[in-house]
């Protein structure tokens, strides 16, 4: 069954991808995080350069992957040890199965090395929470500390 659309691909990121990855992360945060973090927090975070620095530091260490659709980067994942540190898909590509594809790739990559893997999300990010739970992630602890509270999720090779 062909839909006429080329299949999306996932590949390791290279230094040449840095500007596109940083721009994608800024767009995703700007579009998707305001509803649960608020305008002030999102504007501060984006204005501080922390998002760009986060992507750059992980790209330099490895573990960043690009999701390519129609010749452009529409998603990214950052894997750090047993943690899915970040997973983002451009908002105009949501609800097309791309996030699930990217998350599955992250799971397979990490579960090949670790018995249990983890990720964090914000308690107010109900779309992400529903998505992770639908993908078989198990809710864990609420993490408090520097910055906004986060929820931890885990998955092991024996989970669904």
mmCIF file of C-alpha atoms in Angstrom:
data_model
loop_
_atom_site.group_PDB
_atom_site.id
_atom_site.type_symbol
_atom_site.label_atom_id
_atom_site.label_comp_id
_atom_site.label_asym_id
_atom_site.label_seq_id
_atom_site.Cartn_x
_atom_site.Cartn_y
_atom_site.Cartn_z
ATOM 1 C CA UNK A 1 0.000 0.000 0.000
ATOM 2 C CA UNK A 2 1.638 3.201 -1.119
ATOM 3 C CA UNK A 3 0.403 6.556 0.088
ATOM 4 C CA UNK A 4 2.579 8.444 -2.349
ATOM 5 C CA UNK A 5 4.470 9.937 0.610
ATOM 6 C CA UNK A 6 8.109 8.921 1.042
ATOM 7 C CA UNK A 7 8.665 7.029 4.253
ATOM 8 C CA UNK A 8 10.126 9.100 7.059
ATOM 9 C CA UNK A 9 13.678 8.180 8.052
ATOM 10 C CA UNK A 10 15.663 8.547 11.242
ATOM 11 C CA UNK A 11 19.395 9.151 11.192
ATOM 12 C CA UNK A 12 22.073 10.335 13.600
ATOM 13 C CA UNK A 13 22.435 14.113 13.621
ATOM 14 C CA UNK A 14 25.598 15.778 12.368
ATOM 15 C CA UNK A 15 27.113 19.179 13.038
ATOM 16 C CA UNK A 16 25.528 20.426 9.821
ATOM 17 C CA UNK A 17 22.094 19.819 11.385
ATOM 18 C CA UNK A 18 22.676 22.062 14.413
ATOM 19 C CA UNK A 19 20.846 25.207 13.238
ATOM 20 C CA UNK A 20 17.848 23.209 11.965
ATOM 21 C CA UNK A 21 17.631 21.200 15.206
ATOM 22 C CA UNK A 22 17.851 24.313 17.365
ATOM 23 C CA UNK A 23 15.165 26.044 15.302
ATOM 24 C CA UNK A 24 12.886 22.993 15.525
ATOM 25 C CA UNK A 25 13.297 22.841 19.321
ATOM 26 C CA UNK A 26 12.531 26.574 19.655
ATOM 27 C CA UNK A 27 9.407 26.223 17.466
ATOM 28 C CA UNK A 28 8.179 23.198 19.410
ATOM 29 C CA UNK A 29 8.701 24.872 22.775
ATOM 30 C CA UNK A 30 7.089 28.111 21.575
ATOM 31 C CA UNK A 31 4.082 26.309 20.090
ATOM 32 C CA UNK A 32 3.499 23.457 22.532
ATOM 33 C CA UNK A 33 4.764 24.511 25.995
ATOM 34 C CA UNK A 34 2.936 27.792 26.588
ATOM 35 C CA UNK A 35 -0.288 26.083 27.665
ATOM 36 C CA UNK A 36 1.298 24.414 30.691
ATOM 37 C CA UNK A 37 4.421 26.501 31.447
ATOM 38 C CA UNK A 38 3.016 29.944 30.659
ATOM 39 C CA UNK A 39 4.207 32.717 28.371
ATOM 40 C CA UNK A 40 6.693 34.216 30.815
ATOM 41 C CA UNK A 41 8.539 30.937 31.426
ATOM 42 C CA UNK A 42 8.628 30.015 27.737
ATOM 43 C CA UNK A 43 9.776 33.486 26.678
ATOM 44 C CA UNK A 44 12.492 33.463 29.341
ATOM 45 C CA UNK A 45 13.684 29.973 28.409
ATOM 46 C CA UNK A 46 13.839 30.705 24.696
ATOM 47 C CA UNK A 47 15.398 34.124 25.249
ATOM 48 C CA UNK A 48 18.057 32.715 27.587
ATOM 49 C CA UNK A 49 19.526 30.521 24.862
ATOM 50 C CA UNK A 50 19.189 27.462 27.121
ATOM 51 C CA UNK A 51 17.295 25.483 24.490
ATOM 52 C CA UNK A 52 19.941 26.136 21.816
ATOM 53 C CA UNK A 53 22.747 25.314 24.268
ATOM 54 C CA UNK A 54 21.034 22.063 25.292
ATOM 55 C CA UNK A 55 20.742 20.853 21.696
ATOM 56 C CA UNK A 56 24.316 21.903 20.896
ATOM 57 C CA UNK A 57 25.869 20.213 23.944
ATOM 58 C CA UNK A 58 24.098 16.933 23.207
ATOM 59 C CA UNK A 59 24.962 17.082 19.516
ATOM 60 C CA UNK A 60 28.633 17.440 20.470
ATOM 61 C CA UNK A 61 28.385 14.366 22.756
ATOM 62 C CA UNK A 62 26.286 12.254 20.382
ATOM 63 C CA UNK A 63 22.890 10.662 20.894
ATOM 64 C CA UNK A 64 20.899 13.152 18.810
ATOM 65 C CA UNK A 65 18.746 11.782 15.997
ATOM 66 C CA UNK A 66 16.861 13.546 13.209
ATOM 67 C CA UNK A 67 13.488 12.507 11.850
ATOM 68 C CA UNK A 68 13.438 13.365 8.151
ATOM 69 C CA UNK A 69 10.246 13.757 6.113
ATOM 70 C CA UNK A 70 10.171 15.154 2.589
ATOM 71 C CA UNK A 71 13.852 16.072 2.801
ATOM 72 C CA UNK A 72 13.637 18.184 5.946
ATOM 73 C CA UNK A 73 14.088 17.656 9.669
ATOM 74 C CA UNK A 74 10.634 17.504 11.264
ATOM 75 C CA UNK A 75 11.562 15.774 14.517
ATOM 76 C CA UNK A 76 14.433 15.125 16.860
ATOM 77 C CA UNK A 77 15.348 12.925 19.762
ATOM 78 C CA UNK A 78 18.125 13.270 22.304
ATOM 79 C CA UNK A 79 19.238 10.099 24.071
ATOM 80 C CA UNK A 80 21.440 10.427 27.158
ATOM 81 C CA UNK A 81 22.436 7.228 28.923
ATOM 82 C CA UNK A 82 19.233 5.315 29.709
ATOM 83 C CA UNK A 83 17.162 8.491 29.265
ATOM 84 C CA UNK A 84 15.066 9.792 26.404
ATOM 85 C CA UNK A 85 16.161 13.336 27.205
ATOM 86 C CA UNK A 86 14.065 15.049 24.558
ATOM 87 C CA UNK A 87 11.687 14.084 21.791
ATOM 88 C CA UNK A 88 10.040 16.700 19.605
ATOM 89 C CA UNK A 89 8.078 16.776 16.368
ATOM 90 C CA UNK A 90 7.188 20.011 14.575
ATOM 91 C CA UNK A 91 3.603 20.935 15.506
ATOM 92 C CA UNK A 92 2.461 20.956 11.876
ATOM 93 C CA UNK A 93 3.501 17.273 11.672
ATOM 94 C CA UNK A 94 1.670 16.113 14.825
ATOM 95 C CA UNK A 95 -0.921 13.313 14.703
ATOM 96 C CA UNK A 96 0.761 11.540 11.762
ATOM 97 C CA UNK A 97 2.536 8.751 13.657
ATOM 98 C CA UNK A 98 5.911 10.493 13.496
ATOM 99 C CA UNK A 99 6.249 10.901 17.263
ATOM 100 C CA UNK A 100 5.473 7.230 17.749
ATOM 101 C CA UNK A 101 8.078 6.312 15.123
ATOM 102 C CA UNK A 102 10.698 8.513 16.788
ATOM 103 C CA UNK A 103 9.870 7.210 20.270
ATOM 104 C CA UNK A 104 9.995 3.586 19.088
ATOM 105 C CA UNK A 105 13.444 4.218 17.596
ATOM 106 C CA UNK A 106 14.597 5.727 20.904
ATOM 107 C CA UNK A 107 13.183 2.791 22.862
ATOM 108 C CA UNK A 108 14.823 0.190 20.629
ATOM 109 C CA UNK A 109 18.161 2.011 20.749
ATOM 110 C CA UNK A 110 18.175 2.349 24.538
ATOM 111 C CA UNK A 111 16.619 -1.026 25.427
ATOM 112 C CA UNK A 112 19.409 -2.696 23.459
ATOM 113 C CA UNK A 113 21.765 -1.299 26.132
ATOM 114 C CA UNK A 114 19.692 -0.863 29.300
ATOM 115 C CA UNK A 115 17.142 -3.071 31.083
ATOM 116 C CA UNK A 116 15.044 -0.065 32.064
ATOM 117 C CA UNK A 117 14.869 3.300 30.351
ATOM 118 C CA UNK A 118 13.330 6.564 31.457
ATOM 119 C CA UNK A 119 12.023 9.943 30.380
ATOM 120 C CA UNK A 120 10.571 13.003 32.042
ATOM 121 C CA UNK A 121 7.710 15.293 31.130
ATOM 122 C CA UNK A 122 5.905 18.193 32.747
ATOM 123 C CA UNK A 123 2.775 17.396 34.814
ATOM 124 C CA UNK A 124 0.745 19.901 32.753
ATOM 125 C CA UNK A 125 1.794 18.400 29.419
ATOM 126 C CA UNK A 126 -1.310 16.253 29.144
ATOM 127 C CA UNK A 127 -0.788 15.488 25.436
ATOM 128 C CA UNK A 128 2.674 14.071 26.123
ATOM 129 C CA UNK A 129 1.419 12.147 29.165
ATOM 130 C CA UNK A 130 -1.381 10.538 27.143
ATOM 131 C CA UNK A 131 1.065 9.761 24.327
ATOM 132 C CA UNK A 132 3.670 8.130 26.598
ATOM 133 C CA UNK A 133 1.071 6.080 28.448
ATOM 134 C CA UNK A 134 -0.480 4.939 25.143
ATOM 135 C CA UNK A 135 3.021 3.815 24.107
ATOM 136 C CA UNK A 136 3.359 1.649 27.223
ATOM 137 C CA UNK A 137 5.416 3.914 29.482
ATOM 138 C CA UNK A 138 4.775 3.498 33.212
ATOM 139 C CA UNK A 139 4.290 6.621 35.361
ATOM 140 C CA UNK A 140 6.629 6.970 38.297
ATOM 141 C CA UNK A 141 7.718 9.693 40.678
ATOM 142 C CA UNK A 142 7.030 13.398 40.601
ATOM 143 C CA UNK A 143 10.425 15.106 40.516
ATOM 144 C CA UNK A 144 10.837 18.423 42.291
ATOM 145 C CA UNK A 145 13.906 20.596 42.281
ATOM 146 C CA UNK A 146 15.363 23.321 40.128
ATOM 147 C CA UNK A 147 12.877 24.484 37.532
ATOM 148 C CA UNK A 148 9.329 23.225 37.005
ATOM 149 C CA UNK A 149 8.201 19.918 38.482
ATOM 150 C CA UNK A 150 8.487 16.905 36.201
ATOM 151 C CA UNK A 151 6.982 13.435 36.048
ATOM 152 C CA UNK A 152 9.214 10.431 35.498
ATOM 153 C CA UNK A 153 8.181 7.551 33.252
ATOM 154 C CA UNK A 154 9.954 4.232 32.810
ATOM 155 C CA UNK A 155 9.867 1.348 30.398
ATOM 156 C CA UNK A 156 11.657 -1.967 30.484
ATOM 157 C CA UNK A 157 12.232 -4.568 27.810
ATOM 158 C CA UNK A 158 9.350 -6.562 29.289
ATOM 159 C CA UNK A 159 6.817 -3.698 29.143
ATOM 160 C CA UNK A 160 4.251 -3.407 26.329
#
